[in-house]
């Protein structure tokens, strides 16, 4: 071929004996082939260093909150390029149920937003990754009744919609607002931020929510009014939780590294 002839010219020595019934390697050509095989073997080793355990055929079980699921979904693409054969099973639920799933070995890792020292389990490791930016939000029709900028203390007549870890209590931020601003018209809705946003869009109340969940609300986002919360407002932190007995495989280590990096950008989205 032309490539071989070009190589012969570059090396200044024939690699093949070309005959009517075929071609044969010269003694010099045989030595070149041996070196070429060594080079190809080294190239494969280099690729393995770059890709790590890309051929692993395993499964990672992740459980997360709604907001944290956005960080996970944005991390998937980069992870799958490196680990194409690793299957990720991702379920979205409440914080409380996510903690239970990790504790009872139904999930390998949990990703969620937690408030300062909200839980303490001797069987769990909790890694605090990144503060999550919060906003005050309402439907735009309801927000037309507000002053600009609005003071939270002026909103006591409006219903405040609350999320929480479970289905029967007000969220920590709503409880703080009740103490801080004397708000009384508090309504528990759901642990899921999407359920609260459904009511916000319908102008049924005001809510404290993560900016990330509002930005990624799947429908009618243009109908949502938002305002920065006061600087003294407590904010949650995106956390990674694992069982202390869990032996972390290399593919999980790689996924968590990507999630940490994405979280520090996405949790402060504007």
Rosetta silent file (secondary structure, phi, psi, omega in degrees, C-alpha in Angstrom):
SEQUENCE: XXXXXXXXXXXXXXXXXXXXXXXXXXXXXXXXXXXXXXXXXXXXXXXXXXXXXXXXXXXXXXXXXXXXXXXXXXXXXXXXXXXXXXXXXXXXXXXXXXXXXXXXXXXXXXXXXXXXXXXXXXXXXXXXXXXXXXXXXXXXXXXXXXXXXXXXXXXXXXXXXXXXXXXXXXXXXXXXXXXXXXXXXXXXXXXXXXXXXXXXXXXXXXXXXXXXXXXXXXXXXXXXXXXXXXXXXXXXXXXXXXXXXXXXXXXXXXXXXXXXXXXXXXXXXX
SCORE:     score description
SCORE:     0.000 S_00000001
   1 L     0.000  166.187 -179.614    0.000    0.000    0.000 S_00000001
   2 H   -62.021  -36.201 -179.295    1.002    3.657   -0.327 S_00000001
   3 H   -62.063  -41.714  179.183    1.376    3.942    3.448 S_00000001
   4 H   -67.226  -42.283  179.084    3.959    1.115    3.526 S_00000001
   5 H   -62.124  -40.936  178.653    5.875    2.582    0.553 S_00000001
   6 H   -63.139  -38.627  178.865    5.936    5.974    2.283 S_00000001
   7 H   -66.655  -38.824  177.194    7.280    4.309    5.448 S_00000001
   8 H   -61.657  -41.624  178.518    9.989    2.544    3.424 S_00000001
   9 H   -63.584  -42.596 -178.514   11.047    5.875    1.939 S_00000001
  10 H   -65.368  -39.830 -178.211   11.117    7.478    5.390 S_00000001
  11 H   -81.950  -20.384 -179.796   13.155    4.607    6.889 S_00000001
  12 L    74.811   25.594 -178.105   15.408    4.289    3.832 S_00000001
  13 L  -154.949  140.340  179.342   15.041    0.515    3.733 S_00000001
  14 L   -70.017  141.562  176.724   12.573   -1.951    2.122 S_00000001
  15 L  -102.035  -24.749 -175.971   10.119   -3.668    4.426 S_00000001
  16 E  -127.039  147.042  166.148    8.593   -6.076    1.856 S_00000001
  17 E  -100.118  115.154 -175.316    9.776   -8.313   -0.925 S_00000001
  18 E   -96.957  117.210 -179.646    7.120   -7.945   -3.585 S_00000001
  19 E  -119.621  172.889 -178.265    6.679  -10.985   -5.834 S_00000001
  20 L   -61.822  -36.534 -174.337    4.135  -12.039   -8.442 S_00000001
  21 L  -102.401   15.875  176.526    2.326  -14.365   -6.018 S_00000001
  22 E   146.920 -177.213 -179.573    2.478  -12.181   -2.921 S_00000001
  23 E  -123.477  147.908 -176.369    4.630  -10.061   -0.640 S_00000001
  24 E  -133.555  145.517  178.448    7.020  -11.141    2.086 S_00000001
  25 E   -69.990  139.989  169.163    8.661   -9.294    4.962 S_00000001
  26 L   -78.136  169.497  177.390   12.348   -8.541    4.727 S_00000001
  27 H   -59.116  -39.117  177.321   14.515   -9.256    7.754 S_00000001
  28 H   -66.388  -39.196  179.545   14.359   -5.543    8.530 S_00000001
  29 H   -62.848  -37.300  178.860   10.597   -5.595    8.013 S_00000001
  30 H   -63.385  -38.691  178.028   10.182   -8.407   10.574 S_00000001
  31 H   -67.553  -38.032  178.266   12.007   -6.314   13.206 S_00000001
  32 H   -63.122  -41.042  179.542    9.810   -3.288   12.424 S_00000001
  33 H   -61.890  -41.901  179.038    6.660   -5.407   12.889 S_00000001
  34 H   -60.323  -44.388  178.414    7.861   -6.583   16.324 S_00000001
  35 H   -65.897  -36.147  179.267    8.412   -2.983   17.438 S_00000001
  36 H   -63.605  -39.047  178.402    5.027   -1.979   16.005 S_00000001
  37 H   -63.994  -39.181  177.588    3.311   -4.653   18.110 S_00000001
  38 H   -62.710  -40.880 -179.843    5.042   -3.290   21.222 S_00000001
  39 H   -64.965  -42.704  179.305    3.844    0.211   20.366 S_00000001
  40 H   -63.944  -38.802  177.873    0.242   -0.978   19.841 S_00000001
  41 H   -64.247  -40.572  177.889    0.342   -2.810   23.181 S_00000001
  42 H   -64.739  -36.748  178.198    1.574    0.337   24.928 S_00000001
  43 H   -62.164  -41.886  177.956   -1.212    2.342   23.269 S_00000001
  44 H   -62.086  -39.411  178.884   -3.826   -0.047   24.712 S_00000001
  45 H   -64.572  -39.741  178.277   -2.322    0.374   28.173 S_00000001
  46 H   -62.572  -41.816  178.763   -2.488    4.152   27.831 S_00000001
  47 H   -62.312  -38.477  179.581   -6.165    3.935   26.870 S_00000001
  48 H   -66.063  -35.868  176.898   -6.856    1.814   29.949 S_00000001
  49 H   -63.704  -40.630 -177.744   -5.201    4.425   32.159 S_00000001
  50 H   -69.121  -41.477 -172.967   -7.423    7.110   30.647 S_00000001
  51 H   -92.904  -10.596 -179.272  -10.688    5.178   30.843 S_00000001
  52 L    62.186 -130.247 -177.612  -10.124    3.413   34.133 S_00000001
  53 L   -94.632   52.307 -175.112  -12.688    0.640   34.589 S_00000001
  54 L   -64.064  -21.180 -177.888  -14.711    1.539   31.491 S_00000001
  55 L   -91.105    0.324  179.002  -15.483   -2.121   30.850 S_00000001
  56 L   -58.821  135.015  179.721  -17.061   -2.668   34.264 S_00000001
  57 L  -115.277   86.971 -174.485  -20.491   -4.141   33.931 S_00000001
  58 L  -139.845 -173.718 -176.526  -22.223   -3.134   37.158 S_00000001
  59 E  -138.548  137.247  176.616  -25.120   -1.153   38.560 S_00000001
  60 E  -115.045  128.046  177.088  -25.319    1.885   40.823 S_00000001
  61 E  -102.156  116.898 -179.844  -28.501    2.556   42.815 S_00000001
  62 E  -118.991  139.783  173.194  -29.034    6.247   43.585 S_00000001
  63 E  -125.173  141.430 -174.923  -31.918    7.851   45.421 S_00000001
  64 E  -150.712  167.148  169.946  -32.400   11.612   45.508 S_00000001
  65 L   -79.310  173.503 -179.968  -34.659   14.569   46.147 S_00000001
  66 H   -62.830  -49.722 -178.892  -36.219   16.480   43.231 S_00000001
  67 H   -61.860  -45.746 -179.536  -33.651   19.298   43.313 S_00000001
  68 H   -65.588  -26.549  179.340  -30.701   16.931   43.642 S_00000001
  69 H   -63.020  -27.779  178.186  -32.015   14.842   40.752 S_00000001
  70 H   -67.633  -41.746  177.259  -31.213   17.782   38.464 S_00000001
  71 H   -63.077  -41.643 -179.357  -27.572   17.675   39.551 S_00000001
  72 H   -64.426  -46.413 -177.758  -27.498   13.907   38.985 S_00000001
  73 H   -62.299  -35.197  178.785  -29.046   14.093   35.511 S_00000001
  74 H   -73.341  -17.193  179.854  -26.481   16.755   34.485 S_00000001
  75 H   -90.370  -18.212 -173.168  -23.691   14.459   35.716 S_00000001
  76 H   -60.599  -44.223 -173.317  -24.862   11.376   33.815 S_00000001
  77 H   -60.144  -48.056  179.989  -23.519   12.296   30.377 S_00000001
  78 H   -64.398  -38.850 -179.512  -19.919   12.762   31.505 S_00000001
  79 H   -66.273  -43.264 -176.153  -20.065    9.601   33.615 S_00000001
  80 H   -68.776  -24.297  174.229  -21.482    7.417   30.845 S_00000001
  81 H   -65.617  -34.422 -178.241  -18.707    8.437   28.470 S_00000001
  82 H   -87.506  -34.940 -177.190  -16.230    6.945   30.910 S_00000001
  83 L  -124.869   69.911 -174.309  -18.322    4.015   32.138 S_00000001
  84 L   -65.214  -20.830 -176.451  -20.613    3.035   29.236 S_00000001
  85 L   -98.974   -0.329  178.652  -21.392   -0.395   30.673 S_00000001
  86 L   -88.337  124.725  179.366  -22.344    0.755   34.157 S_00000001
  87 E   -89.948  134.253  177.399  -26.108    0.935   34.656 S_00000001
  88 E  -112.393  120.653  175.115  -27.474    3.689   36.889 S_00000001
  89 E  -103.208  114.049 -172.827  -30.826    3.149   38.564 S_00000001
  90 E  -119.842  122.747  176.959  -32.055    6.527   39.840 S_00000001
  91 E  -119.757  146.145 -177.472  -35.221    7.054   41.886 S_00000001
  92 E  -113.086  130.668 -177.101  -36.643   10.374   43.124 S_00000001
  93 L  -155.063 -165.379  177.492  -38.419   10.622   46.456 S_00000001
  94 L   -80.707  161.485  177.756  -38.590   12.608   49.699 S_00000001
  95 H   -58.266  -45.357 -177.580  -35.529   13.232   51.859 S_00000001
  96 H   -60.981  -45.568 -179.297  -36.866   11.038   54.632 S_00000001
  97 H   -69.119  -31.153  176.741  -37.558    8.113   52.296 S_00000001
  98 H   -65.762  -42.970  177.892  -34.157    8.546   50.640 S_00000001
  99 H   -61.344  -44.099  178.739  -32.435    8.286   54.016 S_00000001
 100 H   -61.240  -40.219 -179.308  -34.452    5.166   54.813 S_00000001
 101 H   -63.252  -41.510  178.841  -33.508    3.611   51.453 S_00000001
 102 H   -68.680  -43.884 -179.457  -29.790    4.117   52.096 S_00000001
 103 H   -58.816  -38.860 -175.222  -30.033    2.888   55.698 S_00000001
 104 L   -97.504   21.188  173.039  -31.823   -0.304   54.650 S_00000001
 105 L    63.222   25.202  176.603  -29.455   -1.088   51.772 S_00000001
 106 L   -92.292   -8.119  176.378  -32.052   -0.315   49.102 S_00000001
 107 L  -147.143  147.860  179.598  -29.768    2.309   47.564 S_00000001
 108 L   -75.716  -45.415 -178.818  -25.994    2.687   47.380 S_00000001
 109 E  -139.465  155.371  175.147  -25.941    6.449   47.816 S_00000001
 110 E  -124.026  139.996  177.898  -28.404    9.264   48.486 S_00000001
 111 E  -124.330  123.499 -175.818  -28.182   12.841   47.207 S_00000001
 112 E  -161.724  169.781  175.190  -30.396   15.462   48.846 S_00000001
 113 E   -97.863  127.993  179.210  -30.573   18.907   50.467 S_00000001
 114 E  -125.775  152.477  177.735  -30.297   18.879   54.246 S_00000001
 115 L   -88.006  161.870 -176.778  -30.396   21.628   56.844 S_00000001
 116 L   -52.389  121.571  179.261  -27.538   22.119   59.326 S_00000001
 117 L    48.386   51.106 -178.002  -27.317   19.025   61.504 S_00000001
 118 L   -78.779  -25.681 -176.061  -30.856   17.812   60.642 S_00000001
 119 L  -141.167  157.613  175.887  -30.145   14.158   61.269 S_00000001
 120 L  -147.652  107.829  177.943  -27.633   12.024   63.082 S_00000001
 121 L  -123.459  127.716 -178.906  -27.344    8.328   62.360 S_00000001
 122 L   -67.846  -17.089 -179.762  -24.362    6.344   63.554 S_00000001
 123 L   -92.151   -1.550 -176.175  -24.713    4.082   60.513 S_00000001
 124 E  -118.433  144.104  167.061  -24.518    6.922   57.962 S_00000001
 125 E  -102.850  129.441 -179.728  -21.762    9.154   56.629 S_00000001
 126 E  -117.873  120.580  178.166  -23.037   12.581   55.541 S_00000001
 127 E  -107.224  118.944  178.479  -20.880   14.740   53.265 S_00000001
 128 E   -86.176  116.292 -169.640  -21.949   18.390   52.958 S_00000001
 129 E   -98.248  -54.030 -173.617  -21.097   19.404   49.381 S_00000001
 130 E  -156.465  136.038  174.137  -22.548   22.803   48.453 S_00000001
 131 E   -61.567  144.503 -177.866  -24.958   25.406   49.806 S_00000001
 132 L  -107.353  123.284 -178.786  -28.173   25.592   47.781 S_00000001
 133 L   -67.995  133.352 -179.966  -29.415   29.034   46.710 S_00000001
 134 E  -110.818  152.578  175.463  -33.000   29.761   47.809 S_00000001
 135 E  -136.109  156.112  169.669  -35.590   32.140   46.365 S_00000001
 136 E   -90.212  130.247 -177.395  -38.999   33.448   47.363 S_00000001
 137 E  -136.442  153.751  179.189  -41.465   32.560   44.611 S_00000001
 138 E  -156.826  165.796  172.924  -45.095   33.111   43.686 S_00000001
 139 E   -68.477  147.985 -174.946  -47.296   33.076   40.617 S_00000001
 140 H   -65.006  -31.537  177.854  -46.909   36.250   38.569 S_00000001
 141 H   -66.736  -42.538  177.540  -50.592   37.165   38.892 S_00000001
 142 H   -66.044  -38.530 -176.522  -50.387   36.965   42.681 S_00000001
 143 H   -66.316  -18.323  177.375  -47.070   38.855   42.670 S_00000001
 144 L   -62.867  -19.299 -179.809  -48.755   41.862   41.019 S_00000001
 145 L   -85.633   -7.425 -175.792  -50.201   42.602   44.475 S_00000001
 146 L   -89.119  155.756  168.914  -46.726   42.851   46.067 S_00000001
 147 L   -76.452  168.076 -177.952  -44.545   45.907   46.480 S_00000001
 148 L  -131.446  112.444   -0.803  -41.187   45.877   44.674 S_00000001
 149 L   -79.409  156.723 -176.287  -39.040   44.720   46.339 S_00000001
 150 L   -87.007  143.606  172.878  -41.337   42.868   48.666 S_00000001
 151 L   -98.091  132.275 -176.904  -40.702   42.560   52.402 S_00000001
 152 H   -59.702  -35.153 -179.481  -41.537   39.121   53.789 S_00000001
 153 H   -64.336  -18.572  178.862  -43.135   40.708   56.837 S_00000001
 154 H   -87.146    2.066 -173.956  -45.668   42.348   54.492 S_00000001
 155 H  -106.150   15.597 -173.370  -46.851   38.965   53.188 S_00000001
 156 L   -63.262  -23.729 -179.368  -48.552   37.672   56.341 S_00000001
 157 L   -78.411  -14.607 -177.601  -51.997   37.768   54.707 S_00000001
 158 L   -95.143  148.085  177.133  -50.930   35.389   51.949 S_00000001
 159 L   -70.501  134.569  173.585  -50.676   31.603   52.334 S_00000001
 160 E  -101.579  125.892 -177.206  -47.138   30.244   52.540 S_00000001
 161 E   -95.478  133.603 -171.078  -46.751   26.810   50.956 S_00000001
 162 E  -120.804  143.719  167.097  -44.289   24.478   52.617 S_00000001
 163 L  -104.660  172.035  179.276  -42.178   21.447   51.737 S_00000001
 164 L  -164.874  179.767  177.803  -40.574   19.147   54.301 S_00000001
 165 L   -72.653  -29.490 -176.009  -38.706   15.877   54.859 S_00000001
 166 L  -133.424 -174.955 -171.483  -41.934   13.962   55.392 S_00000001
 167 L   -91.850   10.030 -171.765  -45.617   14.319   54.680 S_00000001
 168 L  -135.101    9.335 -179.410  -46.815   15.736   57.995 S_00000001
 169 L  -136.700  158.602  175.008  -44.671   18.681   59.105 S_00000001
 170 L   -73.904  149.304  178.751  -43.720   22.158   57.917 S_00000001
 171 L   -69.381  157.086 -177.915  -40.290   22.576   56.374 S_00000001
 172 H   -57.759  -38.412 -178.219  -37.451   24.136   58.445 S_00000001
 173 H   -69.477  -38.511  177.915  -37.373   27.327   56.374 S_00000001
 174 H   -67.226  -38.625  176.491  -41.120   27.885   56.726 S_00000001
 175 H   -63.480  -40.345  177.479  -40.875   27.295   60.471 S_00000001
 176 H   -61.847  -44.503 -179.594  -38.041   29.840   60.616 S_00000001
 177 H   -62.812  -35.178  177.809  -40.140   32.381   58.671 S_00000001
 178 H   -63.449  -41.914  179.346  -43.028   31.886   61.119 S_00000001
 179 H   -72.570  -42.805 -173.575  -40.727   32.713   64.036 S_00000001
 180 H   -73.434  -39.905 -171.957  -38.791   35.475   62.249 S_00000001
 181 H  -118.334    2.939  178.006  -41.660   37.301   60.557 S_00000001
 182 L    70.341   25.453  179.565  -44.730   36.182   62.505 S_00000001
 183 L   -70.261  135.654 -177.698  -46.278   34.386   59.502 S_00000001
 184 L  -119.984  -25.737 -176.168  -49.364   32.415   60.476 S_00000001
 185 L   -86.350   71.459 -175.032  -51.040   31.411   57.216 S_00000001
 186 E  -106.332  131.023 -177.866  -48.809   28.367   56.628 S_00000001
 187 E  -125.351  121.888  174.919  -49.936   25.424   54.528 S_00000001
 188 E   -77.017  132.077 -178.314  -48.139   22.126   54.293 S_00000001
 189 L  -111.811  -64.913 -172.149  -48.269   20.828   50.697 S_00000001
 190 L  -168.541  155.820  171.618  -45.788   18.042   49.949 S_00000001
 191 L   -70.324  -14.685 -175.578  -42.164   17.019   50.398 S_00000001
 192 L   -93.106  124.842 -178.073  -41.795   17.387   46.624 S_00000001
 193 H   -63.782  -29.624  179.447  -40.894   20.851   45.316 S_00000001
 194 H   -63.761  -36.479  178.749  -42.683   20.143   42.017 S_00000001
 195 H   -66.384  -38.668  177.229  -45.996   19.778   43.879 S_00000001
 196 H   -66.314  -42.958  179.831  -45.437   23.142   45.569 S_00000001
 197 H   -63.776  -32.990  176.099  -44.529   24.758   42.245 S_00000001
 198 H   -58.992  -40.113  179.863  -47.741   23.412   40.712 S_00000001
 199 H   -76.008  -35.038  177.819  -49.665   25.414   43.326 S_00000001
 200 H   -61.376  -45.881 -179.754  -47.408   28.468   42.962 S_00000001
 201 H   -59.618  -32.604  179.199  -48.077   28.616   39.219 S_00000001
 202 L   -85.943   11.556  175.784  -51.812   28.551   39.986 S_00000001
 203 L    60.418   36.409 -178.710  -51.354   31.596   42.297 S_00000001
 204 L   -96.163    1.202  178.507  -52.385   29.635   45.379 S_00000001
 205 L   163.922 -177.405 -178.808  -49.612   30.892   47.615 S_00000001
 206 E  -112.787  152.757 -179.313  -45.980   31.868   48.193 S_00000001
 207 E  -149.160  150.831  165.787  -43.077   29.490   48.818 S_00000001
 208 E   -92.951  122.479 -179.803  -39.394   29.318   49.671 S_00000001
 209 E  -141.698  163.470  176.402  -37.788   26.976   47.140 S_00000001
 210 E   -70.627  142.125  178.310  -34.381   26.248   45.674 S_00000001
 211 H   -61.104  -32.382 -179.179  -33.513   28.370   42.650 S_00000001
 212 H   -66.175  -41.199  179.666  -32.486   25.188   40.846 S_00000001
 213 H   -67.812  -35.171  178.054  -35.916   23.556   41.224 S_00000001
 214 H   -69.089  -44.551 -177.830  -37.622   26.723   39.962 S_00000001
 215 H   -62.426  -32.083 -176.814  -35.278   27.082   36.992 S_00000001
 216 L  -103.509   14.893  175.117  -35.871   23.467   35.972 S_00000001
 217 L   -59.537  127.548 -167.599  -39.618   23.398   36.547 S_00000001
 218 L   -70.171  -18.172 -176.161  -40.826   21.494   33.476 S_00000001
 219 L  -147.266  148.036  175.511  -43.775   23.662   32.505 S_00000001
 220 L    56.033   33.437  179.906  -45.029   27.263   32.747 S_00000001
 221 H   -63.294  -27.688 -178.887  -41.801   28.501   34.300 S_00000001
 222 H   -68.853  -10.366  179.615  -42.485   31.882   32.753 S_00000001
 223 H   -91.864    4.528 -175.552  -45.489   32.194   35.081 S_00000001
 224 E  -104.782  127.781  174.386  -43.303   32.159   38.210 S_00000001
 225 E   -94.869  139.071  177.555  -42.128   35.339   39.977 S_00000001
 226 E  -134.140  155.366  174.661  -38.992   35.082   42.126 S_00000001
 227 E  -146.343  146.064  177.088  -37.049   37.307   44.494 S_00000001
 228 E   -60.151  142.619  175.369  -33.831   36.791   46.427 S_00000001
 229 L   -80.299  156.762  177.704  -34.348   35.778   50.053 S_00000001
 230 L   -57.606  153.267 -174.834  -32.859   38.003   52.811 S_00000001
 231 L   -62.677  -26.285 -178.815  -29.189   37.372   53.582 S_00000001
 232 L   -86.539    5.554 -179.336  -29.965   36.008   57.042 S_00000001
 233 L   -70.518  127.859  177.160  -32.263   33.309   55.609 S_00000001
 234 L   -65.669  144.156 -179.049  -31.069   29.798   56.520 S_00000001
 235 L  -128.808  148.364  177.900  -30.229   27.663   53.497 S_00000001
 236 L   -80.565  172.233  177.829  -29.860   23.912   53.025 S_00000001
 237 E  -125.961  134.463  174.319  -26.788   22.102   51.738 S_00000001
 238 E   -69.273  129.416 -174.044  -26.667   19.476   49.031 S_00000001
 239 E  -126.868  153.965  170.930  -25.355   16.330   50.700 S_00000001
 240 E  -111.305  126.812  177.732  -24.128   12.867   49.795 S_00000001
 241 E  -119.068  140.736  178.621  -25.110   10.124   52.226 S_00000001
 242 E  -143.263  155.125  171.082  -23.725    6.598   52.372 S_00000001
 243 E   -70.213  142.337  179.227  -23.757    3.713   54.818 S_00000001
 244 L   -66.889  -23.120  179.278  -20.531    3.551   56.798 S_00000001
 245 L   -85.332   -3.628 -175.267  -20.301   -0.144   55.967 S_00000001
 246 L   -74.939  126.707  175.048  -20.537    0.563   52.221 S_00000001
 247 L   -91.913  112.291 -171.539  -17.435   -0.357   50.205 S_00000001
 248 L   -82.603  113.838  177.221  -17.294    2.244   47.448 S_00000001
 249 L   -72.921  165.407 -173.767  -16.293    0.822   44.035 S_00000001
 250 H   -62.051  -34.223 -178.701  -14.253    2.895   41.590 S_00000001
 251 H   -69.233  -32.981  176.060  -17.223    3.704   39.355 S_00000001
 252 H   -70.040  -40.686  175.940  -19.150    5.193   42.299 S_00000001
 253 H   -57.449  -43.322  179.685  -16.087    7.231   43.279 S_00000001
 254 H   -65.660  -41.799  179.853  -15.933    8.576   39.713 S_00000001
 255 H   -64.368  -43.441 -179.021  -19.658    9.424   39.654 S_00000001
 256 H   -65.769  -33.319  176.816  -19.505   11.245   42.991 S_00000001
 257 H   -62.908  -40.054  178.416  -16.520   13.303   41.795 S_00000001
 258 H   -68.618  -42.604 -179.500  -18.589   14.505   38.828 S_00000001
 259 H   -61.672  -42.545  178.828  -21.628   15.193   41.041 S_00000001
 260 H   -59.730  -44.299 -178.132  -19.529   17.297   43.458 S_00000001
 261 H   -65.269  -45.616  179.992  -18.189   19.387   40.587 S_00000001
 262 H   -65.199  -38.805 -175.890  -21.623   19.898   38.994 S_00000001
 263 H   -61.398  -39.956 -176.753  -23.247   20.683   42.345 S_00000001
 264 H   -66.366  -22.769  175.728  -20.952   23.611   43.088 S_00000001
 265 H   -89.956  -49.751 -172.401  -22.079   25.247   39.851 S_00000001
 266 H   -71.165  -33.838 -175.751  -25.748   24.240   39.696 S_00000001
 267 L   -69.457  -14.410  177.271  -26.671   24.871   43.347 S_00000001
 268 L  -111.332   21.503 -177.070  -25.884   28.574   42.890 S_00000001
 269 L   -60.982  146.718  178.347  -27.682   28.927   39.560 S_00000001
 270 L  -121.543    0.000    0.000  -29.388   32.237   38.843 S_00000001
